[in-house]
mmCIF file of C-alpha atoms in Angstrom:
data_model
loop_
_atom_site.group_PDB
_atom_site.id
_atom_site.type_symbol
_atom_site.label_atom_id
_atom_site.label_comp_id
_atom_site.label_asym_id
_atom_site.label_seq_id
_atom_site.Cartn_x
_atom_site.Cartn_y
_atom_site.Cartn_z
ATOM 1 C CA MET A 7 25.344 -136.762 10.204
ATOM 2 C CA GLU A 8 27.102 -139.840 8.766
ATOM 3 C CA ASN A 9 24.245 -140.082 6.096
ATOM 4 C CA LEU A 10 24.079 -136.574 4.946
ATOM 5 C CA SER A 11 27.328 -134.899 2.991
ATOM 6 C CA THR A 12 29.785 -132.919 4.871
ATOM 7 C CA ASP A 13 32.020 -132.164 1.907
ATOM 8 C CA PRO A 14 32.937 -128.374 1.269
ATOM 9 C CA GLY A 15 29.981 -126.802 0.147
ATOM 10 C CA SER A 16 27.457 -128.711 1.782
ATOM 11 C CA ILE A 17 24.646 -126.765 3.191
ATOM 12 C CA TRP A 18 25.025 -129.028 6.196
ATOM 13 C CA ASN A 19 28.692 -128.459 6.891
ATOM 14 C CA GLY A 20 29.965 -126.328 9.770
ATOM 15 C CA GLU A 21 27.857 -125.532 12.539
ATOM 16 C CA HIS A 22 25.398 -128.748 12.108
ATOM 17 C CA GLU A 23 28.849 -130.986 11.766
ATOM 18 C CA ASN A 24 28.627 -133.978 14.103
ATOM 19 C CA THR A 25 24.893 -133.232 15.213
ATOM 20 C CA LYS A 26 21.699 -134.409 14.146
ATOM 21 C CA THR A 27 20.088 -132.247 11.488
ATOM 22 C CA HIS A 28 16.484 -131.936 10.955
ATOM 23 C CA ILE A 29 15.281 -131.681 7.141
ATOM 24 C CA GLN A 30 12.092 -130.394 6.152
ATOM 25 C CA LEU A 31 10.099 -131.414 3.277
ATOM 26 C CA LYS A 32 10.069 -128.245 1.371
ATOM 27 C CA LYS A 33 11.196 -127.773 -1.934
ATOM 28 C CA PRO A 34 14.410 -125.953 -1.489
ATOM 29 C CA ASP A 35 15.512 -128.659 1.334
ATOM 30 C CA VAL A 36 14.735 -131.620 -0.691
ATOM 31 C CA SER A 37 16.336 -130.354 -3.987
ATOM 32 C CA ALA A 38 19.261 -129.866 -1.638
ATOM 33 C CA VAL A 39 19.265 -133.243 -0.081
ATOM 34 C CA LEU A 40 18.952 -134.694 -3.678
ATOM 35 C CA SER A 41 21.776 -132.995 -5.236
ATOM 36 C CA GLN A 42 24.105 -132.887 -2.294
ATOM 37 C CA CYS A 43 23.707 -135.813 -0.143
ATOM 38 C CA SER A 44 26.226 -138.649 -1.137
ATOM 39 C CA VAL A 45 23.812 -141.746 0.321
ATOM 40 C CA ALA A 46 21.458 -143.191 -1.799
ATOM 41 C CA SER A 47 19.227 -144.530 1.046
ATOM 42 C CA THR A 48 19.005 -141.074 2.291
ATOM 43 C CA ARG A 49 18.158 -139.540 -1.149
ATOM 44 C CA ARG A 50 15.562 -142.313 -1.892
ATOM 45 C CA GLU A 51 13.717 -141.717 1.485
ATOM 46 C CA ASP A 52 13.791 -137.903 1.381
ATOM 47 C CA PHE A 53 12.368 -137.831 -2.074
ATOM 48 C CA LEU A 54 9.476 -140.759 -1.306
ATOM 49 C CA ARG A 55 8.522 -138.993 1.923
ATOM 50 C CA SER A 56 8.415 -135.289 0.110
ATOM 51 C CA LEU A 57 5.809 -137.144 -2.333
ATOM 52 C CA ALA A 58 3.815 -138.763 0.527
ATOM 53 C CA VAL A 59 3.012 -135.026 2.433
ATOM 54 C CA PHE A 60 -0.563 -133.705 2.316
ATOM 55 C CA PRO A 61 -2.667 -136.663 2.193
ATOM 56 C CA GLU A 62 -5.758 -134.418 3.144
ATOM 57 C CA ASN A 63 -5.187 -132.765 -0.031
ATOM 58 C CA ILE A 64 -6.415 -135.703 -2.118
ATOM 59 C CA GLU A 65 -9.950 -135.398 -1.775
ATOM 60 C CA ILE A 66 -9.763 -131.532 -2.536
ATOM 61 C CA PHE A 67 -7.916 -132.185 -5.312
ATOM 62 C CA HIS A 68 -10.231 -134.624 -7.060
ATOM 63 C CA GLU A 69 -13.371 -132.355 -5.890
ATOM 64 C CA THR A 70 -11.592 -129.429 -7.886
ATOM 65 C CA VAL A 71 -11.096 -131.172 -10.877
ATOM 66 C CA VAL A 72 -14.570 -132.746 -11.030
ATOM 67 C CA LEU A 73 -16.118 -129.257 -10.624
ATOM 68 C CA ARG A 74 -14.003 -127.530 -13.165
ATOM 69 C CA ASP A 75 -15.230 -130.384 -15.817
ATOM 70 C CA GLU A 76 -18.775 -130.061 -14.673
ATOM 71 C CA ALA A 77 -18.943 -126.441 -15.045
ATOM 72 C CA ALA A 78 -16.994 -126.522 -18.352
ATOM 73 C CA ARG A 79 -19.702 -129.078 -19.955
ATOM 74 C CA LEU A 80 -22.648 -126.728 -18.400
ATOM 75 C CA LEU A 81 -20.984 -123.966 -20.620
ATOM 76 C CA GLY A 82 -20.836 -126.356 -23.635
ATOM 77 C CA PHE A 83 -17.432 -127.409 -23.861
ATOM 78 C CA SER A 84 -16.307 -130.890 -23.962
ATOM 79 C CA SER A 85 -13.849 -130.442 -20.931
ATOM 80 C CA PHE A 86 -12.268 -128.062 -19.127
ATOM 81 C CA ALA A 87 -9.007 -128.269 -20.832
ATOM 82 C CA ALA A 88 -10.920 -127.571 -24.227
ATOM 83 C CA GLN A 89 -12.604 -124.671 -22.605
ATOM 84 C CA LYS A 90 -9.447 -123.215 -21.129
ATOM 85 C CA LEU A 91 -7.375 -123.789 -24.605
ATOM 86 C CA ARG A 92 -9.470 -122.120 -26.523
ATOM 87 C CA HIS A 93 -7.301 -118.604 -26.424
ATOM 88 C CA GLN A 94 -3.775 -120.207 -26.441
ATOM 89 C CA ILE A 95 -1.568 -120.883 -29.259
ATOM 90 C CA VAL A 96 -2.049 -124.739 -28.801
ATOM 91 C CA LYS A 97 -5.778 -124.602 -29.145
ATOM 92 C CA SER A 98 -7.014 -128.400 -28.333
ATOM 93 C CA PRO A 99 -6.429 -131.183 -26.258
ATOM 94 C CA GLY A 100 -5.859 -133.554 -29.000
ATOM 95 C CA ASP A 101 -2.957 -131.512 -30.434
ATOM 96 C CA ILE A 102 -1.401 -131.402 -26.710
ATOM 97 C CA GLY A 103 -1.565 -135.140 -26.880
ATOM 98 C CA LYS A 104 0.128 -135.073 -30.142
ATOM 99 C CA LEU A 105 3.068 -133.156 -29.114
ATOM 100 C CA LEU A 106 3.546 -134.876 -25.927
ATOM 101 C CA ASP A 107 3.673 -138.267 -27.623
ATOM 102 C CA LYS A 108 6.117 -136.917 -29.836
ATOM 103 C CA LEU A 109 8.264 -135.904 -27.324
ATOM 104 C CA SER A 110 7.777 -139.074 -25.399
ATOM 105 C CA VAL A 111 9.205 -141.172 -28.460
ATOM 106 C CA HIS A 112 11.872 -138.974 -29.744
ATOM 107 C CA LEU A 113 13.433 -137.611 -26.772
ATOM 108 C CA GLN A 114 15.656 -138.942 -24.192
ATOM 109 C CA LEU A 115 15.796 -136.375 -21.451
ATOM 110 C CA LEU A 116 17.987 -136.041 -17.991
ATOM 111 C CA VAL A 117 15.771 -135.185 -14.975
ATOM 112 C CA ARG A 118 16.378 -131.681 -13.738
ATOM 113 C CA GLY A 119 15.438 -130.616 -10.206
ATOM 114 C CA ARG A 120 14.147 -127.185 -9.857
ATOM 115 C CA LEU A 121 14.462 -125.027 -6.920
ATOM 116 C CA GLY A 122 11.444 -123.538 -5.292
ATOM 117 C CA LEU A 123 11.257 -120.040 -4.227
ATOM 118 C CA TYR A 124 12.564 -118.376 -7.251
ATOM 119 C CA SER A 125 9.877 -115.963 -8.915
ATOM 120 C CA SER A 126 9.661 -112.875 -10.621
ATOM 121 C CA TYR A 127 6.675 -110.479 -9.633
ATOM 122 C CA GLY A 128 5.377 -107.853 -11.725
ATOM 123 C CA VAL A 129 4.857 -104.812 -9.033
ATOM 124 C CA ARG A 130 3.481 -102.187 -11.225
ATOM 125 C CA GLU A 131 2.568 -102.934 -14.803
ATOM 126 C CA GLY A 132 3.603 -100.159 -17.800
ATOM 127 C CA TYR A 133 0.988 -98.361 -19.856
ATOM 128 C CA LEU A 134 0.580 -95.331 -22.089
ATOM 129 C CA LYS A 135 -0.963 -92.684 -19.934
ATOM 130 C CA ASP A 136 -3.424 -89.880 -21.382
ATOM 131 C CA ASN A 137 -0.681 -87.293 -21.463
ATOM 132 C CA GLY A 138 1.399 -89.845 -23.743
ATOM 133 C CA GLN A 139 3.957 -90.483 -21.302
ATOM 134 C CA ARG A 140 4.708 -94.125 -20.203
ATOM 135 C CA ALA A 141 3.989 -95.237 -16.567
ATOM 136 C CA THR A 142 6.973 -96.527 -14.675
ATOM 137 C CA VAL A 143 6.985 -100.381 -14.598
ATOM 138 C CA ILE A 144 8.178 -102.164 -11.319
ATOM 139 C CA THR A 145 9.142 -105.762 -11.215
ATOM 140 C CA ALA A 146 10.772 -107.626 -8.645
ATOM 141 C CA LEU A 147 12.985 -111.018 -8.570
ATOM 142 C CA VAL A 148 12.572 -113.269 -5.301
ATOM 143 C CA CYS A 149 15.445 -115.877 -5.305
ATOM 144 C CA ASN A 150 16.182 -118.420 -2.749
ATOM 145 C CA ALA A 151 19.890 -118.742 -3.366
ATOM 146 C CA SER A 152 22.631 -120.092 -1.188
ATOM 147 C CA SER A 153 23.718 -118.430 2.021
ATOM 148 C CA PRO A 154 27.260 -117.466 2.898
ATOM 149 C CA SER A 155 29.303 -119.343 5.574
ATOM 150 C CA LYS A 156 31.697 -118.097 8.041
ATOM 151 C CA ASP A 157 34.827 -118.807 5.789
ATOM 152 C CA ARG A 158 33.083 -118.239 2.368
ATOM 153 C CA PRO A 159 30.822 -115.742 0.493
ATOM 154 C CA ALA A 160 27.360 -116.653 -0.890
ATOM 155 C CA LEU A 161 28.172 -118.953 -3.626
ATOM 156 C CA ILE A 162 25.764 -119.227 -6.526
ATOM 157 C CA GLN A 163 25.735 -122.932 -8.307
ATOM 158 C CA HIS A 164 25.017 -123.367 -12.022
ATOM 159 C CA ARG A 165 21.897 -125.390 -10.945
ATOM 160 C CA GLU A 166 20.857 -121.980 -9.157
ATOM 161 C CA LEU A 167 22.000 -119.832 -12.185
ATOM 162 C CA ILE A 168 19.757 -121.731 -14.533
ATOM 163 C CA THR A 169 16.798 -121.245 -12.266
ATOM 164 C CA ILE A 170 17.746 -117.559 -11.555
ATOM 165 C CA PHE A 171 18.336 -116.697 -15.299
ATOM 166 C CA PRO A 172 14.595 -117.853 -16.574
ATOM 167 C CA GLU A 173 13.046 -115.392 -13.645
ATOM 168 C CA LEU A 174 15.197 -112.538 -15.042
ATOM 169 C CA GLY A 175 13.979 -113.402 -18.296
ATOM 170 C CA HIS A 176 10.612 -112.633 -16.734
ATOM 171 C CA GLY A 177 11.619 -109.524 -15.190
ATOM 172 C CA MET A 178 13.561 -108.386 -18.395
ATOM 173 C CA HIS A 179 10.287 -109.143 -20.397
ATOM 174 C CA ASP A 180 8.375 -106.724 -17.692
ATOM 175 C CA LEU A 181 11.305 -103.955 -17.758
ATOM 176 C CA LEU A 182 11.340 -103.702 -21.512
ATOM 177 C CA GLY A 183 7.614 -104.074 -22.442
ATOM 178 C CA LYS A 184 6.003 -101.086 -24.323
ATOM 179 C CA SER A 185 2.669 -102.075 -24.715
ATOM 180 C CA MET A 186 -0.335 -99.607 -24.730
ATOM 181 C CA TYR A 187 -2.310 -101.101 -22.108
ATOM 182 C CA ALA A 188 -1.379 -102.566 -18.629
ATOM 183 C CA ILE A 189 -3.354 -105.914 -19.318
ATOM 184 C CA PHE A 190 -0.950 -106.442 -21.930
ATOM 185 C CA HIS A 191 2.171 -105.401 -20.675
ATOM 186 C CA GLY A 192 5.537 -107.666 -20.417
ATOM 187 C CA HIS A 193 4.837 -111.256 -19.659
ATOM 188 C CA ARG A 194 0.917 -110.904 -19.772
ATOM 189 C CA THR A 195 0.485 -113.033 -22.841
ATOM 190 C CA VAL A 196 -1.379 -116.327 -23.642
ATOM 191 C CA PRO A 197 -0.268 -118.971 -20.811
ATOM 192 C CA ASP A 198 1.545 -121.218 -23.706
ATOM 193 C CA PHE A 199 3.971 -118.394 -24.747
ATOM 194 C CA VAL A 200 4.553 -116.449 -21.444
ATOM 195 C CA GLU A 201 7.730 -119.016 -20.872
ATOM 196 C CA ALA A 202 9.530 -118.768 -24.163
ATOM 197 C CA PRO A 203 11.436 -115.224 -23.389
ATOM 198 C CA SER A 204 11.894 -116.801 -19.854
ATOM 199 C CA GLN A 205 13.400 -120.139 -21.139
ATOM 200 C CA LEU A 206 15.111 -118.441 -23.904
ATOM 201 C CA LEU A 207 17.513 -116.445 -21.433
ATOM 202 C CA GLU A 208 18.396 -119.851 -19.924
ATOM 203 C CA TYR A 209 20.506 -120.774 -23.140
ATOM 204 C CA TRP A 210 23.254 -118.133 -22.143
ATOM 205 C CA CYS A 211 24.001 -120.116 -18.927
ATOM 206 C CA TRP A 212 25.196 -122.960 -21.172
ATOM 207 C CA VAL A 213 27.367 -120.600 -23.725
ATOM 208 C CA PRO A 214 30.774 -121.286 -21.924
ATOM 209 C CA GLU A 215 31.670 -117.906 -22.899
ATOM 210 C CA CYS A 216 28.936 -116.203 -20.921
ATOM 211 C CA PRO A 217 29.489 -118.028 -17.568
ATOM 212 C CA GLN A 218 32.833 -117.469 -17.587
ATOM 213 C CA LYS A 219 32.340 -113.454 -18.148
ATOM 214 C CA LEU A 220 29.688 -113.861 -15.134
ATOM 215 C CA SER A 221 31.801 -116.209 -12.840
ATOM 216 C CA CYS A 222 34.722 -115.541 -10.572
ATOM 217 C CA HIS A 223 36.288 -117.966 -7.964
ATOM 218 C CA TYR A 224 35.779 -116.635 -4.692
ATOM 219 C CA THR A 225 39.600 -117.304 -3.944
ATOM 220 C CA HIS A 226 40.324 -114.293 -6.008
ATOM 221 C CA LEU A 227 38.160 -111.889 -3.786
ATOM 222 C CA SER A 228 40.424 -111.804 -0.878
ATOM 223 C CA PRO A 229 43.915 -113.307 0.547
ATOM 224 C CA GLU A 230 41.588 -114.608 3.263
ATOM 225 C CA TYR A 231 39.517 -116.566 0.977
ATOM 226 C CA ARG A 232 42.454 -117.880 -0.602
ATOM 227 C CA LYS A 233 44.237 -118.977 2.368
ATOM 228 C CA GLN A 234 41.148 -120.678 3.964
ATOM 229 C CA TRP A 235 40.328 -122.508 0.543
ATOM 230 C CA ALA A 236 43.822 -123.624 0.498
ATOM 231 C CA GLN A 237 43.536 -125.096 3.930
ATOM 232 C CA THR A 238 40.155 -126.862 3.666
ATOM 233 C CA ASN A 239 41.201 -128.745 0.447
ATOM 234 C CA ASN A 240 45.155 -129.058 1.237
ATOM 235 C CA ALA A 241 45.907 -127.462 -1.721
ATOM 236 C CA THR A 242 48.266 -125.069 -2.887
ATOM 237 C CA THR A 243 47.511 -124.200 -6.395
ATOM 238 C CA GLN A 244 44.799 -121.375 -6.781
ATOM 239 C CA PRO A 245 41.685 -122.499 -8.833
ATOM 240 C CA PRO A 246 41.414 -120.530 -12.190
ATOM 241 C CA GLU A 247 39.420 -117.115 -11.725
ATOM 242 C CA THR A 248 36.603 -118.052 -14.273
ATOM 243 C CA ILE A 249 34.747 -121.371 -14.847
ATOM 244 C CA PRO A 250 36.783 -123.811 -16.911
ATOM 245 C CA GLU A 251 34.913 -124.400 -20.410
ATOM 246 C CA THR A 252 35.516 -128.051 -20.019
ATOM 247 C CA PHE A 253 33.160 -128.020 -16.731
ATOM 248 C CA ILE A 254 30.639 -126.189 -18.284
ATOM 249 C CA GLN A 255 30.466 -128.401 -21.410
ATOM 250 C CA SER A 256 29.734 -131.365 -18.979
ATOM 251 C CA LEU A 257 26.628 -130.107 -17.373
ATOM 252 C CA ILE A 258 23.527 -131.154 -18.860
ATOM 253 C CA VAL A 259 19.709 -130.221 -18.521
ATOM 254 C CA LEU A 260 15.939 -130.888 -19.168
ATOM 255 C CA THR A 261 13.724 -133.269 -17.546
ATOM 256 C CA LEU A 262 11.175 -136.128 -18.735
ATOM 257 C CA ARG A 263 9.151 -135.210 -15.777
ATOM 258 C CA GLN A 264 7.535 -132.478 -17.424
ATOM 259 C CA VAL A 265 6.240 -135.005 -20.029
ATOM 260 C CA ALA A 266 4.588 -137.038 -17.400
ATOM 261 C CA PHE A 267 3.154 -133.960 -15.635
ATOM 262 C CA SER A 268 1.635 -132.579 -18.742
ATOM 263 C CA LYS A 269 0.285 -135.920 -19.554
ATOM 264 C CA VAL A 270 -1.552 -136.058 -15.998
ATOM 265 C CA ASP A 271 -2.460 -132.546 -16.552
ATOM 266 C CA MET A 272 -4.313 -133.399 -19.943
ATOM 267 C CA ARG A 273 -5.980 -136.881 -18.614
ATOM 268 C CA ILE A 274 -7.671 -135.069 -15.480
ATOM 269 C CA HIS A 275 -8.832 -132.134 -17.447
ATOM 270 C CA ASN A 276 -9.889 -133.493 -20.638
ATOM 271 C CA PRO A 277 -11.845 -136.870 -19.398
ATOM 272 C CA ASP A 278 -14.294 -138.570 -21.818
ATOM 273 C CA SER A 279 -17.448 -137.636 -19.608
ATOM 274 C CA GLN A 280 -18.221 -136.337 -16.279
ATOM 275 C CA ARG A 281 -18.806 -140.068 -14.951
ATOM 276 C CA ALA A 282 -15.322 -140.795 -16.024
ATOM 277 C CA ILE A 283 -13.504 -138.149 -13.997
ATOM 278 C CA ARG A 284 -15.897 -138.921 -11.166
ATOM 279 C CA ASN A 285 -14.727 -142.432 -10.933
ATOM 280 C CA THR A 286 -10.924 -141.747 -11.525
ATOM 281 C CA SER A 287 -8.448 -142.469 -9.186
ATOM 282 C CA ILE A 288 -5.820 -139.480 -9.987
ATOM 283 C CA GLY A 289 -3.003 -141.340 -8.257
ATOM 284 C CA GLU A 290 -3.496 -144.523 -10.360
ATOM 285 C CA VAL A 291 -3.258 -141.923 -13.433
ATOM 286 C CA TYR A 292 -0.065 -139.918 -11.914
ATOM 287 C CA ILE A 293 1.957 -142.903 -10.916
ATOM 288 C CA PRO A 294 1.964 -145.106 -14.105
ATOM 289 C CA LEU A 295 2.948 -141.973 -16.024
ATOM 290 C CA LEU A 296 5.512 -140.515 -14.180
ATOM 291 C CA GLN A 297 7.055 -144.539 -13.962
ATOM 292 C CA ASP A 298 6.591 -144.693 -17.580
ATOM 293 C CA MET A 299 8.595 -141.440 -18.347
ATOM 294 C CA THR A 300 11.262 -141.257 -15.755
ATOM 295 C CA SER A 301 11.666 -144.948 -14.813
ATOM 296 C CA LEU A 302 11.014 -144.249 -11.072
ATOM 297 C CA ARG A 303 9.575 -147.058 -9.065
ATOM 298 C CA GLY A 304 7.975 -146.696 -6.231
ATOM 299 C CA PRO A 305 8.859 -148.731 -2.777
ATOM 300 C CA GLU A 306 8.186 -152.499 -2.496
ATOM 301 C CA GLY A 307 6.006 -151.338 0.839
ATOM 302 C CA GLY A 308 6.351 -148.500 3.387
ATOM 303 C CA LEU A 309 5.839 -145.242 2.320
ATOM 304 C CA ASP A 310 2.685 -144.193 0.234
ATOM 305 C CA TRP A 311 3.643 -142.224 -2.625
ATOM 306 C CA ARG A 312 0.619 -141.981 -4.702
ATOM 307 C CA ASN A 313 -0.262 -138.353 -3.503
ATOM 308 C CA GLY A 314 2.890 -136.639 -5.525
ATOM 309 C CA TYR A 315 0.414 -134.657 -7.686
ATOM 310 C CA VAL A 316 -1.184 -132.995 -4.453
ATOM 311 C CA THR A 317 2.332 -131.712 -3.418
ATOM 312 C CA THR A 318 2.336 -129.032 -6.278
ATOM 313 C CA SER A 319 0.306 -126.116 -6.789
ATOM 314 C CA HIS A 320 0.380 -126.151 -10.496
ATOM 315 C CA TYR A 321 -2.533 -128.452 -11.053
ATOM 316 C CA MET A 322 -4.667 -126.453 -8.912
ATOM 317 C CA TRP A 323 -3.961 -122.748 -9.834
ATOM 318 C CA ASP A 324 -1.971 -120.788 -12.965
ATOM 319 C CA GLN A 325 -1.036 -123.914 -14.611
ATOM 320 C CA GLU A 326 -4.315 -125.984 -14.629
ATOM 321 C CA ALA A 327 -4.736 -127.843 -18.215
ATOM 322 C CA ASN A 328 -1.341 -125.769 -19.237
ATOM 323 C CA TYR A 329 1.195 -127.564 -18.090
ATOM 324 C CA TYR A 330 2.307 -128.659 -21.435
ATOM 325 C CA SER A 331 3.198 -125.134 -21.857
ATOM 326 C CA TYR A 332 6.809 -125.755 -20.330
ATOM 327 C CA LEU A 333 7.828 -127.719 -22.777
ATOM 328 C CA PHE A 334 6.175 -126.118 -25.645
ATOM 329 C CA THR A 335 7.717 -122.905 -24.882
ATOM 330 C CA ARG A 336 11.262 -124.795 -24.600
ATOM 331 C CA ILE A 337 10.498 -125.505 -28.372
ATOM 332 C CA LEU A 338 10.002 -122.080 -29.361
ATOM 333 C CA ALA A 339 13.047 -120.623 -27.187
ATOM 334 C CA ALA A 340 15.184 -123.274 -28.683
ATOM 335 C CA ASP A 341 13.980 -121.942 -32.425
ATOM 336 C CA ILE A 342 14.563 -118.442 -31.245
ATOM 337 C CA TRP A 343 18.083 -119.149 -29.797
ATOM 338 C CA PHE A 344 19.298 -121.254 -32.777
ATOM 339 C CA SER A 345 17.903 -118.806 -35.472
ATOM 340 C CA SER A 346 19.305 -115.510 -33.599
ATOM 341 C CA PHE A 347 21.749 -116.041 -30.914
ATOM 342 C CA ARG A 348 23.574 -119.440 -31.298
ATOM 343 C CA THR A 349 26.314 -118.056 -33.647
ATOM 344 C CA ASN A 350 26.704 -114.724 -31.738
ATOM 345 C CA PRO A 351 25.115 -114.900 -28.118
ATOM 346 C CA THR A 352 26.459 -111.638 -27.275
ATOM 347 C CA SER A 353 25.013 -109.820 -30.868
ATOM 348 C CA GLN A 354 23.708 -106.320 -30.222
ATOM 349 C CA GLU A 355 21.892 -106.297 -33.531
ATOM 350 C CA ALA A 356 20.077 -109.599 -32.811
ATOM 351 C CA GLY A 357 19.340 -108.401 -29.427
ATOM 352 C CA LEU A 358 17.813 -105.443 -30.236
ATOM 353 C CA ARG A 359 15.733 -106.743 -32.863
ATOM 354 C CA TYR A 360 14.801 -109.706 -30.170
ATOM 355 C CA ARG A 361 13.791 -106.992 -27.540
ATOM 356 C CA ARG A 362 11.587 -105.136 -30.382
ATOM 357 C CA MET A 363 9.847 -107.732 -31.893
ATOM 358 C CA VAL A 364 9.047 -109.856 -28.945
ATOM 359 C CA LEU A 365 9.716 -108.281 -25.410
ATOM 360 C CA GLU A 366 8.302 -104.751 -26.045
ATOM 361 C CA ASN A 367 4.837 -106.333 -27.456
ATOM 362 C CA GLY A 368 4.025 -108.118 -24.645
ATOM 363 C CA GLY A 369 0.410 -109.804 -25.120
ATOM 364 C CA GLY A 370 -0.745 -106.649 -27.154
ATOM 365 C CA ARG A 371 0.242 -108.718 -30.509
ATOM 366 C CA ASP A 372 -0.764 -112.266 -31.683
ATOM 367 C CA GLU A 373 2.189 -114.286 -30.283
ATOM 368 C CA TRP A 374 2.081 -116.542 -33.194
ATOM 369 C CA GLU A 375 2.383 -114.031 -35.486
ATOM 370 C CA VAL A 376 5.159 -112.444 -33.440
ATOM 371 C CA LEU A 377 7.071 -115.825 -33.622
ATOM 372 C CA ILE A 378 6.788 -115.955 -37.362
ATOM 373 C CA GLY A 379 8.178 -112.248 -37.666
ATOM 374 C CA VAL A 380 11.120 -112.717 -35.392
ATOM 375 C CA LEU A 381 11.945 -116.460 -37.304
ATOM 376 C CA GLY A 382 10.801 -115.199 -40.750
ATOM 377 C CA ARG A 383 8.765 -118.548 -40.964
ATOM 378 C CA GLU A 384 6.562 -120.673 -38.759
ATOM 379 C CA PRO A 385 8.099 -122.154 -35.751
ATOM 380 C CA ARG A 386 9.527 -125.936 -35.759
ATOM 381 C CA PRO A 387 10.450 -128.178 -33.144
ATOM 382 C CA ARG A 388 13.454 -129.458 -34.916
ATOM 383 C CA MET A 389 15.922 -126.810 -33.169
ATOM 384 C CA TYR A 390 14.912 -128.225 -29.824
ATOM 385 C CA SER A 391 15.407 -131.556 -30.880
ATOM 386 C CA ARG A 392 18.800 -130.783 -32.238
ATOM 387 C CA ASP A 393 19.684 -129.159 -29.084
ATOM 388 C CA LEU A 394 19.302 -132.387 -27.295
ATOM 389 C CA GLY A 395 21.079 -134.600 -29.952
ATOM 390 C CA ASP A 396 18.075 -136.034 -31.320
ATOM 391 C CA GLN A 397 16.738 -135.793 -35.115
ATOM 392 C CA TRP A 398 13.079 -135.474 -35.851
ATOM 393 C CA THR A 399 11.391 -135.609 -39.191
ATOM 394 C CA LEU A 400 9.058 -132.938 -38.075
ATOM 395 C CA ASP A 401 9.269 -130.114 -40.389
ATOM 396 C CA GLY A 402 7.042 -127.450 -38.436
ATOM 397 C CA PHE A 403 3.829 -126.952 -36.382
ATOM 398 C CA ASN A 404 1.433 -126.023 -39.148
ATOM 399 C CA ARG A 405 -0.262 -123.803 -36.244
ATOM 400 C CA TYR A 406 -2.725 -125.798 -34.141
ATOM 401 C CA TYR A 407 -6.282 -124.568 -34.364
#
C-alpha cells in the first residue's frame, strides 16, 4: 500500500490498509488510480498497462476497418466515413478535418478522464398511439458512483457529478420527448447532434449556485458523521454545509484527447484508397496523433502501448466515423448555454423554451433547423472558445453540406 494513496476518501482506504491490493485494468479502476494515487510512478505504470491490454484485438480491429472501407466502396462511396456522414449535420470528412484542425490550433485544453459504467438506457420509447394517447416512456440511468464506507455515506465527487449530469441529459431528452413515432423519440437524433442536450446539462455543474444547492457536506447529516470526521481530520471546526464557491471555480474540464481520437477515427475511416488502409499500421497512426495532441510520451522500453485504440468500443460500434461529434456537440451545447442560460441558469422561461423547441422534438425535425430556431441564428463556435478563454476569428459554421 505504500505506493497507493491512503488519504481519507481514497478508494483503497479502510479495509485494504497495510495490505496488497490488486488493481484491475478496467476504466473505473484506472480512473481512480489516476485521480487518487499520489505516486507518479504508480499512475504511469497503471496508465500504460491499461493501454497495452487486448493485443489480440489488433488484427480483428484492422480487418474490421478494411471490410468497412471495402463495403463502402462497393456501394459507390469514397470511404466508410463518406457513406456514414451523408445523413448527419456535418456531411463530409473534409469538413470534419477542418473543424478538428481549428480545434487543434486554437484551443489549449486540459485532459479530463471520464469514468466508465455511466450510461443512459432507453427502455421504452414514446410515440403517439392510434387512440391519440401517448405511450408511457421508460428510461434508466446506470451510474457507477462511489460506494459508502463504514464511517461515511456514499459521497459523489465533482468529477462524478459532471459524468452523471450528461447521462441525466439523455434521460431528460427521453422523458420529455413528444415525437409522433418511436424511431424519432428523445435522443434518437442524427449522431452528431445526440450529445448536445447531454453536454448542455453539464454546464449546470460549473455554475457555483447549482452545485451549492445540490450539495451538503456529510458531517451535517448526523452527529456521528461529524464526530468521525473531526477525529479523522483532527479538527474542531465543521466544514461549511455547501461547497465553497472558491472550490468550484478552481475546477477545470475538457480534453485534447478527444481531438486526437477524432483524428484517428477520420484517418482510418477515410483513407485515400482500399490499398492504403490495407497497408496502414493503425498503431502508427494512433500514437503520433495522441502524442501531438496531449504531449504524452510512451516509455523508452518495456510496455508496448501501441494498441490503446483497441481498448475502447467506440471505434467498433456506435461512434465509428462519428467520434468528432463529442467535440462538435460541445460547441453546440456551449452556444445554447451562453445564449439561453448563462445569465440566469434557473430561468423557468428559458428552460420551458428549450424543452419545447429541442427536447420534445427528438429526431422528428431537422436538427440544424431546431438549432437555428432556439438560437435565432446559425450556431457558431466562438461561444465554445469563449468558454475556454480563447478567441476565434470564426463567425459561424455556414452549415456543412
